[in-house]
mmCIF file of C-alpha atoms and ligand atoms in Angstrom:
data_model
loop_
_atom_site.group_PDB
_atom_site.id
_atom_site.type_symbol
_atom_site.label_atom_id
_atom_site.label_comp_id
_atom_site.label_asym_id
_atom_site.label_seq_id
_atom_site.Cartn_x
_atom_site.Cartn_y
_atom_site.Cartn_z
ATOM 1 C CA UNK A 1 108.610 30.052 25.890
ATOM 2 C CA UNK A 2 108.179 27.542 28.712
ATOM 3 C CA UNK A 3 106.868 24.913 26.316
ATOM 4 C CA UNK A 4 109.848 25.506 24.064
ATOM 5 C CA UNK A 5 112.279 25.054 26.955
ATOM 6 C CA UNK A 6 110.535 21.865 28.104
ATOM 7 C CA UNK A 7 110.665 20.529 24.557
ATOM 8 C CA UNK A 8 114.387 21.271 24.219
ATOM 9 C CA UNK A 9 115.119 19.529 27.521
ATOM 10 C CA UNK A 10 112.920 16.520 26.712
ATOM 11 C CA UNK A 11 114.372 16.134 23.232
ATOM 12 C CA UNK A 12 117.940 16.499 24.523
ATOM 13 C CA UNK A 13 118.548 19.608 22.420
ATOM 14 C CA UNK A 14 119.882 21.187 25.592
ATOM 15 C CA UNK A 15 121.165 19.486 28.741
ATOM 16 C CA UNK A 16 120.745 22.551 30.917
ATOM 17 C CA UNK A 17 118.677 25.681 30.455
ATOM 18 C CA UNK A 18 119.842 28.827 32.248
ATOM 19 C CA UNK A 19 117.102 31.169 33.357
ATOM 20 C CA UNK A 20 115.654 32.660 36.530
ATOM 21 C CA UNK A 21 113.450 31.362 39.304
ATOM 22 C CA UNK A 22 111.945 33.209 42.258
ATOM 23 C CA UNK A 23 113.528 32.171 45.535
ATOM 24 C CA UNK A 24 112.073 33.797 48.634
ATOM 25 C CA UNK A 25 110.845 36.731 46.586
ATOM 26 C CA UNK A 26 114.060 37.226 44.625
ATOM 27 C CA UNK A 27 114.677 36.223 41.000
ATOM 28 C CA UNK A 28 117.840 34.134 41.061
ATOM 29 C CA UNK A 29 119.708 32.370 38.239
ATOM 30 C CA UNK A 30 118.606 28.766 37.996
ATOM 31 C CA UNK A 31 119.649 25.635 36.114
ATOM 32 C CA UNK A 32 116.580 23.984 34.587
ATOM 33 C CA UNK A 33 117.096 20.305 33.746
ATOM 34 C CA UNK A 34 115.082 17.420 32.311
ATOM 35 C CA UNK A 35 114.844 15.591 35.634
ATOM 36 C CA UNK A 36 112.984 18.529 37.182
ATOM 37 C CA UNK A 37 110.933 19.595 34.205
ATOM 38 C CA UNK A 38 108.136 20.906 36.434
ATOM 39 C CA UNK A 39 110.446 23.715 37.570
ATOM 40 C CA UNK A 40 110.228 25.289 34.121
ATOM 41 C CA UNK A 41 106.746 26.481 35.070
ATOM 42 C CA UNK A 42 108.433 28.578 37.753
ATOM 43 C CA UNK A 43 110.742 30.326 35.273
ATOM 44 C CA UNK A 44 110.495 34.117 35.428
ATOM 45 C CA UNK A 45 111.773 36.834 33.119
ATOM 46 C CA UNK A 46 111.053 40.516 33.788
ATOM 47 C CA UNK A 47 113.652 43.237 34.264
ATOM 48 C CA UNK A 48 116.393 40.930 35.525
ATOM 49 C CA UNK A 49 119.954 41.389 34.379
ATOM 50 C CA UNK A 50 122.556 38.777 35.150
ATOM 51 C CA UNK A 51 125.458 37.453 33.061
ATOM 52 C CA UNK A 52 123.957 33.983 32.501
ATOM 53 C CA UNK A 53 126.613 33.441 29.838
ATOM 54 C CA UNK A 54 129.210 33.556 32.598
ATOM 55 C CA UNK A 55 127.587 30.476 34.122
ATOM 56 C CA UNK A 56 127.569 28.920 30.661
ATOM 57 C CA UNK A 57 131.353 29.367 30.396
ATOM 58 C CA UNK A 58 131.822 27.541 33.691
ATOM 59 C CA UNK A 59 129.621 24.674 32.555
ATOM 60 C CA UNK A 60 131.425 24.412 29.220
ATOM 61 C CA UNK A 61 134.799 24.440 30.965
ATOM 62 C CA UNK A 62 133.693 21.432 33.042
ATOM 63 C CA UNK A 63 132.185 19.608 30.081
ATOM 64 C CA UNK A 64 132.950 20.964 26.582
ATOM 65 C CA UNK A 65 130.179 18.793 25.119
ATOM 66 C CA UNK A 66 127.393 20.062 27.343
ATOM 67 C CA UNK A 67 124.513 21.627 25.403
ATOM 68 C CA UNK A 68 123.325 24.811 27.027
ATOM 69 C CA UNK A 69 120.202 26.875 26.520
ATOM 70 C CA UNK A 70 119.728 30.315 27.982
ATOM 71 C CA UNK A 71 117.584 33.438 27.999
ATOM 72 C CA UNK A 72 119.239 36.345 26.195
ATOM 73 C CA UNK A 73 118.690 40.050 26.198
ATOM 74 C CA UNK A 74 120.545 42.224 23.690
ATOM 75 C CA UNK A 75 123.488 42.582 26.068
ATOM 76 C CA UNK A 76 123.655 38.798 26.645
ATOM 77 C CA UNK A 77 123.664 38.328 22.871
ATOM 78 C CA UNK A 78 126.604 40.706 22.437
ATOM 79 C CA UNK A 79 128.462 38.925 25.241
ATOM 80 C CA UNK A 80 127.810 35.548 23.605
ATOM 81 C CA UNK A 81 129.220 36.853 20.324
ATOM 82 C CA UNK A 82 132.424 37.886 22.074
ATOM 83 C CA UNK A 83 132.643 34.570 23.941
ATOM 84 C CA UNK A 84 132.209 32.600 20.706
ATOM 85 C CA UNK A 85 135.021 34.612 19.126
ATOM 86 C CA UNK A 86 137.301 33.990 22.096
ATOM 87 C CA UNK A 87 136.461 30.266 22.000
ATOM 88 C CA UNK A 88 135.005 30.299 25.481
ATOM 89 C CA UNK A 89 131.772 28.800 24.187
ATOM 90 C CA UNK A 90 131.033 26.677 21.151
ATOM 91 C CA UNK A 91 128.129 28.249 19.206
ATOM 92 C CA UNK A 92 127.053 24.746 18.116
ATOM 93 C CA UNK A 93 126.360 23.875 21.755
ATOM 94 C CA UNK A 94 124.424 26.991 22.704
ATOM 95 C CA UNK A 95 120.736 27.670 22.054
ATOM 96 C CA UNK A 96 119.089 30.859 23.123
ATOM 97 C CA UNK A 97 115.639 32.279 23.648
ATOM 98 C CA UNK A 98 115.397 36.057 23.324
ATOM 99 C CA UNK A 99 113.593 37.916 26.063
ATOM 100 C CA UNK A 100 111.888 41.222 25.558
ATOM 101 C CA UNK A 101 114.261 44.015 26.086
ATOM 102 C CA UNK A 102 114.347 47.739 25.691
ATOM 103 C CA UNK A 103 114.450 49.172 22.170
ATOM 104 C CA UNK A 104 118.237 49.025 22.129
ATOM 105 C CA UNK A 105 119.910 47.269 19.265
ATOM 106 C CA UNK A 106 123.306 45.815 18.571
ATOM 107 C CA UNK A 107 124.593 49.040 17.073
ATOM 108 C CA UNK A 108 123.481 51.313 19.875
ATOM 109 C CA UNK A 109 124.046 49.821 23.294
ATOM 110 C CA UNK A 110 123.538 53.172 24.958
ATOM 111 C CA UNK A 111 119.760 52.913 24.504
ATOM 112 C CA UNK A 112 119.375 50.226 27.158
ATOM 113 C CA UNK A 113 116.559 51.409 29.394
ATOM 114 C CA UNK A 114 117.575 48.996 32.162
ATOM 115 C CA UNK A 115 120.731 51.015 32.738
ATOM 116 C CA UNK A 116 118.490 53.880 33.900
ATOM 117 C CA UNK A 117 120.810 56.775 33.113
ATOM 118 C CA UNK A 118 120.132 59.790 35.250
ATOM 119 C CA UNK A 119 120.535 63.273 33.977
ATOM 120 C CA UNK A 120 124.117 64.412 34.394
ATOM 121 C CA UNK A 121 124.480 66.953 37.153
ATOM 122 C CA UNK A 122 126.759 69.978 37.202
ATOM 123 C CA UNK A 123 129.692 67.661 36.560
ATOM 124 C CA UNK A 124 132.157 70.457 35.882
ATOM 125 C CA UNK A 125 131.904 71.424 39.547
ATOM 126 C CA UNK A 126 132.282 67.836 40.749
ATOM 127 C CA UNK A 127 135.553 66.596 42.194
ATOM 128 C CA UNK A 128 135.296 63.275 40.396
ATOM 129 C CA UNK A 129 133.476 62.215 37.259
ATOM 130 C CA UNK A 130 129.713 62.055 36.793
ATOM 131 C CA UNK A 131 128.772 58.504 35.777
ATOM 132 C CA UNK A 132 126.423 59.771 33.094
ATOM 133 C CA UNK A 133 128.592 62.144 31.108
ATOM 134 C CA UNK A 134 129.389 61.358 27.497
ATOM 135 C CA UNK A 135 132.797 60.520 26.119
ATOM 136 C CA UNK A 136 132.846 63.952 24.471
ATOM 137 C CA UNK A 137 132.177 65.651 27.803
ATOM 138 C CA UNK A 138 134.875 63.583 29.492
ATOM 139 C CA UNK A 139 137.315 64.577 26.785
ATOM 140 C CA UNK A 140 136.547 68.207 27.555
ATOM 141 C CA UNK A 141 138.810 68.062 30.624
ATOM 142 C CA UNK A 142 142.450 68.905 30.014
ATOM 143 C CA UNK A 143 145.018 66.232 30.828
ATOM 144 C CA UNK A 144 145.803 67.491 34.297
ATOM 145 C CA UNK A 145 142.142 67.668 35.260
ATOM 146 C CA UNK A 146 141.476 64.262 33.728
ATOM 147 C CA UNK A 147 144.236 62.728 35.818
ATOM 148 C CA UNK A 148 142.978 64.411 38.965
ATOM 149 C CA UNK A 149 139.370 63.352 38.426
ATOM 150 C CA UNK A 150 140.134 59.745 37.495
ATOM 151 C CA UNK A 151 142.566 59.430 40.408
ATOM 152 C CA UNK A 152 139.788 60.635 42.704
ATOM 153 C CA UNK A 153 137.468 57.960 41.306
ATOM 154 C CA UNK A 154 140.048 55.145 41.465
ATOM 155 C CA UNK A 155 140.926 56.156 45.002
ATOM 156 C CA UNK A 156 137.372 55.222 46.091
ATOM 157 C CA UNK A 157 137.898 51.591 45.024
ATOM 158 C CA UNK A 158 137.637 49.016 47.812
ATOM 159 C CA UNK A 159 139.044 46.230 45.616
ATOM 160 C CA UNK A 160 136.003 44.030 45.962
ATOM 161 C CA UNK A 161 136.462 42.642 42.416
ATOM 162 C CA UNK A 162 132.716 43.061 41.842
ATOM 163 C CA UNK A 163 133.368 44.677 38.454
ATOM 164 C CA UNK A 164 135.360 41.693 37.273
ATOM 165 C CA UNK A 165 133.069 39.113 38.827
ATOM 166 C CA UNK A 166 129.938 40.608 37.242
ATOM 167 C CA UNK A 167 131.522 41.041 33.836
ATOM 168 C CA UNK A 168 130.381 38.501 31.223
ATOM 169 C CA UNK A 169 133.599 38.831 29.241
ATOM 170 C CA UNK A 170 136.025 38.488 32.180
ATOM 171 C CA UNK A 171 136.694 34.780 31.888
ATOM 172 C CA UNK A 172 140.401 34.304 32.644
ATOM 173 C CA UNK A 173 141.374 31.340 34.811
ATOM 174 C CA UNK A 174 144.040 33.466 36.469
ATOM 175 C CA UNK A 175 143.239 37.131 36.745
ATOM 176 C CA UNK A 176 146.008 39.707 36.350
ATOM 177 C CA UNK A 177 144.318 41.799 39.022
ATOM 178 C CA UNK A 178 145.370 39.165 41.551
ATOM 179 C CA UNK A 179 148.850 38.660 40.163
ATOM 180 C CA UNK A 180 151.444 40.332 42.322
ATOM 181 C CA UNK A 181 153.979 40.757 39.507
ATOM 182 C CA UNK A 182 151.457 42.804 37.532
ATOM 183 C CA UNK A 183 149.370 44.577 40.141
ATOM 184 C CA UNK A 184 150.333 45.301 43.706
ATOM 185 C CA UNK A 185 148.129 42.848 45.573
ATOM 186 C CA UNK A 186 147.392 42.698 49.277
ATOM 187 C CA UNK A 187 145.527 45.220 51.335
ATOM 188 C CA UNK A 188 144.032 48.536 50.382
ATOM 189 C CA UNK A 189 144.641 51.022 48.961
ATOM 190 C CA UNK A 190 144.245 49.601 45.530
ATOM 191 C CA UNK A 191 147.232 49.999 43.197
ATOM 192 C CA UNK A 192 146.354 53.332 41.532
ATOM 193 C CA UNK A 193 146.078 53.662 38.593
ATOM 194 C CA UNK A 194 147.464 50.252 37.568
ATOM 195 C CA UNK A 195 144.563 48.162 38.915
ATOM 196 C CA UNK A 196 141.972 50.026 36.858
ATOM 197 C CA UNK A 197 144.155 50.569 33.828
ATOM 198 C CA UNK A 198 144.995 46.851 33.606
ATOM 199 C CA UNK A 199 141.304 46.030 33.546
ATOM 200 C CA UNK A 200 140.570 48.857 31.114
ATOM 201 C CA UNK A 201 143.215 47.571 28.699
ATOM 202 C CA UNK A 202 141.789 44.070 28.976
ATOM 203 C CA UNK A 203 138.336 45.377 28.138
ATOM 204 C CA UNK A 204 139.583 47.005 24.931
ATOM 205 C CA UNK A 205 137.985 45.001 22.134
ATOM 206 C CA UNK A 206 135.990 42.878 24.592
ATOM 207 C CA UNK A 207 133.627 45.086 26.581
ATOM 208 C CA UNK A 208 130.094 44.925 25.196
ATOM 209 C CA UNK A 209 128.890 47.898 27.253
ATOM 210 C CA UNK A 210 126.329 46.052 29.336
ATOM 211 C CA UNK A 211 127.010 48.237 32.368
ATOM 212 C CA UNK A 212 126.934 45.343 34.841
ATOM 213 C CA UNK A 213 130.349 46.288 36.247
ATOM 214 C CA UNK A 214 129.170 49.766 37.123
ATOM 215 C CA UNK A 215 125.926 48.419 38.581
ATOM 216 C CA UNK A 216 127.987 46.059 40.745
ATOM 217 C CA UNK A 217 130.457 48.710 41.893
ATOM 218 C CA UNK A 218 129.621 49.719 45.467
ATOM 219 C CA UNK A 219 131.691 52.877 45.066
ATOM 220 C CA UNK A 220 129.877 54.125 41.970
ATOM 221 C CA UNK A 221 133.044 54.490 39.926
ATOM 222 C CA UNK A 222 132.225 55.423 36.283
ATOM 223 C CA UNK A 223 133.624 52.176 34.900
ATOM 224 C CA UNK A 224 131.344 52.056 31.895
ATOM 225 C CA UNK A 225 132.656 55.401 30.692
ATOM 226 C CA UNK A 226 136.255 54.231 31.123
ATOM 227 C CA UNK A 227 135.699 51.101 29.044
ATOM 228 C CA UNK A 228 133.714 53.006 26.435
ATOM 229 C CA UNK A 229 136.723 55.259 26.034
ATOM 230 C CA UNK A 230 139.156 52.394 25.443
ATOM 231 C CA UNK A 231 136.707 50.810 23.039
ATOM 232 C CA UNK A 232 136.468 54.021 21.080
ATOM 233 C CA UNK A 233 140.197 53.642 20.421
ATOM 234 C CA UNK A 234 139.636 50.062 19.263
ATOM 235 C CA UNK A 235 136.869 51.262 16.967
ATOM 236 C CA UNK A 236 139.056 54.029 15.532
ATOM 237 C CA UNK A 237 142.065 51.795 14.941
ATOM 238 C CA UNK A 238 140.545 48.405 14.148
ATOM 239 C CA UNK A 239 137.000 49.339 13.101
ATOM 240 C CA UNK A 240 135.909 46.699 15.583
ATOM 241 C CA UNK A 241 132.869 47.001 17.828
ATOM 242 C CA UNK A 242 132.759 44.067 20.285
ATOM 243 C CA UNK A 243 129.683 41.885 20.252
ATOM 244 C CA UNK A 244 128.151 43.152 17.029
ATOM 245 C CA UNK A 245 128.475 39.674 15.580
ATOM 246 C CA UNK A 246 130.344 36.448 16.152
ATOM 247 C CA UNK A 247 132.179 36.599 12.834
ATOM 248 C CA UNK A 248 134.103 39.847 12.831
ATOM 249 C CA UNK A 249 137.347 39.211 14.662
ATOM 250 C CA UNK A 250 139.290 41.848 16.579
ATOM 251 C CA UNK A 251 142.494 40.237 15.381
ATOM 252 C CA UNK A 252 142.301 40.777 11.643
ATOM 253 C CA UNK A 253 140.724 44.162 11.197
ATOM 254 C CA UNK A 254 143.744 46.164 10.031
ATOM 255 C CA UNK A 255 142.512 46.821 6.510
ATOM 256 C CA UNK A 256 144.262 49.188 4.119
ATOM 257 C CA UNK A 257 141.759 51.910 4.720
ATOM 258 C CA UNK A 258 142.308 51.873 8.480
ATOM 259 C CA UNK A 259 144.746 54.407 9.822
ATOM 260 C CA UNK A 260 147.181 53.257 12.475
ATOM 261 C CA UNK A 261 146.958 56.661 14.082
ATOM 262 C CA UNK A 262 145.211 55.982 17.423
ATOM 263 C CA UNK A 263 142.868 58.948 17.193
ATOM 264 C CA UNK A 264 141.390 58.581 20.654
ATOM 265 C CA UNK A 265 144.587 57.637 22.471
ATOM 266 C CA UNK A 266 144.441 60.638 24.750
ATOM 267 C CA UNK A 267 140.793 60.160 25.431
ATOM 268 C CA UNK A 268 141.086 58.223 28.678
HETATM 269 S S1 SF4 B 301 130.230 47.109 30.641
HETATM 270 FE FE1 SF4 B 301 131.447 46.278 32.319
HETATM 271 S S2 SF4 B 301 130.520 44.311 32.815
HETATM 272 FE FE2 SF4 B 301 129.767 44.885 30.786
HETATM 273 S S3 SF4 B 301 131.199 43.917 29.355
HETATM 274 FE FE3 SF4 B 301 131.950 45.988 29.728
HETATM 275 S S4 SF4 B 301 133.416 45.762 31.388
HETATM 276 FE FE4 SF4 B 301 132.177 43.896 31.357
HETATM 277 S S1 SF4 B 302 140.379 41.690 34.621
HETATM 278 FE FE1 SF4 B 302 141.618 41.022 32.890
HETATM 279 S S2 SF4 B 302 142.762 39.251 33.654
HETATM 280 FE FE2 SF4 B 302 141.050 39.597 35.081
HETATM 281 S S3 SF4 B 302 139.415 38.234 34.353
HETATM 282 FE FE3 SF4 B 302 139.100 40.281 33.415
HETATM 283 S S4 SF4 B 302 140.137 40.173 31.431
HETATM 284 FE FE4 SF4 B 302 140.900 38.468 32.680
HETATM 285 S S1 SF4 B 303 133.538 46.991 41.739
HETATM 286 FE FE1 SF4 B 303 134.230 49.101 42.117
HETATM 287 S S2 SF4 B 303 135.063 49.050 44.196
HETATM 288 FE FE2 SF4 B 303 134.906 46.910 43.517
HETATM 289 S S3 SF4 B 303 136.938 46.465 42.592
HETATM 290 FE FE3 SF4 B 303 135.627 47.140 40.932
HETATM 291 S S4 SF4 B 303 136.039 49.356 40.796
HETATM 292 FE FE4 SF4 B 303 136.772 48.695 42.788
#
């Protein structure tokens, strides 16, 4: 792998390679470049999850011609597919090296062993929502209970924006979550439920279920479940599963056989 990266940099196939380097005992994202080729020997992989593609978007925004290489796990690959579709990255300018991942595959994100799901507890007795329950279990609550439980979860939010900042497919130059006309900005409490619903709607047809938002959330809000629920609606209506490939577009999936009845509309 390291030889391959050195070769790409030397041959000008990539201008920058995004990977990880140990800094004071911590694996941090690092830009490997031709002028410091020796650093490639310090590249590390291992169980590190970071949205490197988010750095790639920034680089491409500065210089649309820059050729970028990066390490990709399955979740990075799905994110790249979405970013190609949304024209945030040009697939002709991106080269990737796969890194060993868990036995998950593009069709079954839920298998990711790095997400370390814990066994769901006695969630029915909980006040809020267990982060590890399934969509089916979450749908088991009646509407009143759903509202009460989600409101409890949203109420914990400290509006740190960690979920947005960690998300590989949150790439907007101006974020609605900081736009006063759309979401009440300013101090806490967060605008409930608008803050979280705005983001949930934006993740419909975009979220690739990497779980980084939930990992980043200091308040342990079950964000992944929320976005899975909106994406189930997208799947029902548009037959679109974000990140599966970089060809299928969310914008032209209304085939004859697809019902316009939003089957999961009451799911969230
Ligand atoms: S799981 Fe969270 S971080 Fe990952 S793509 Fe979906 S919203 Fe973004
Ligand atoms: S939360 Fe919405 S507006 Fe903000 S960066 Fe993400 S997708 Fe864009
Ligand atoms: S990461 Fe959690 S606490 Fe921070 S803004 Fe997002 S939901 Fe709120």
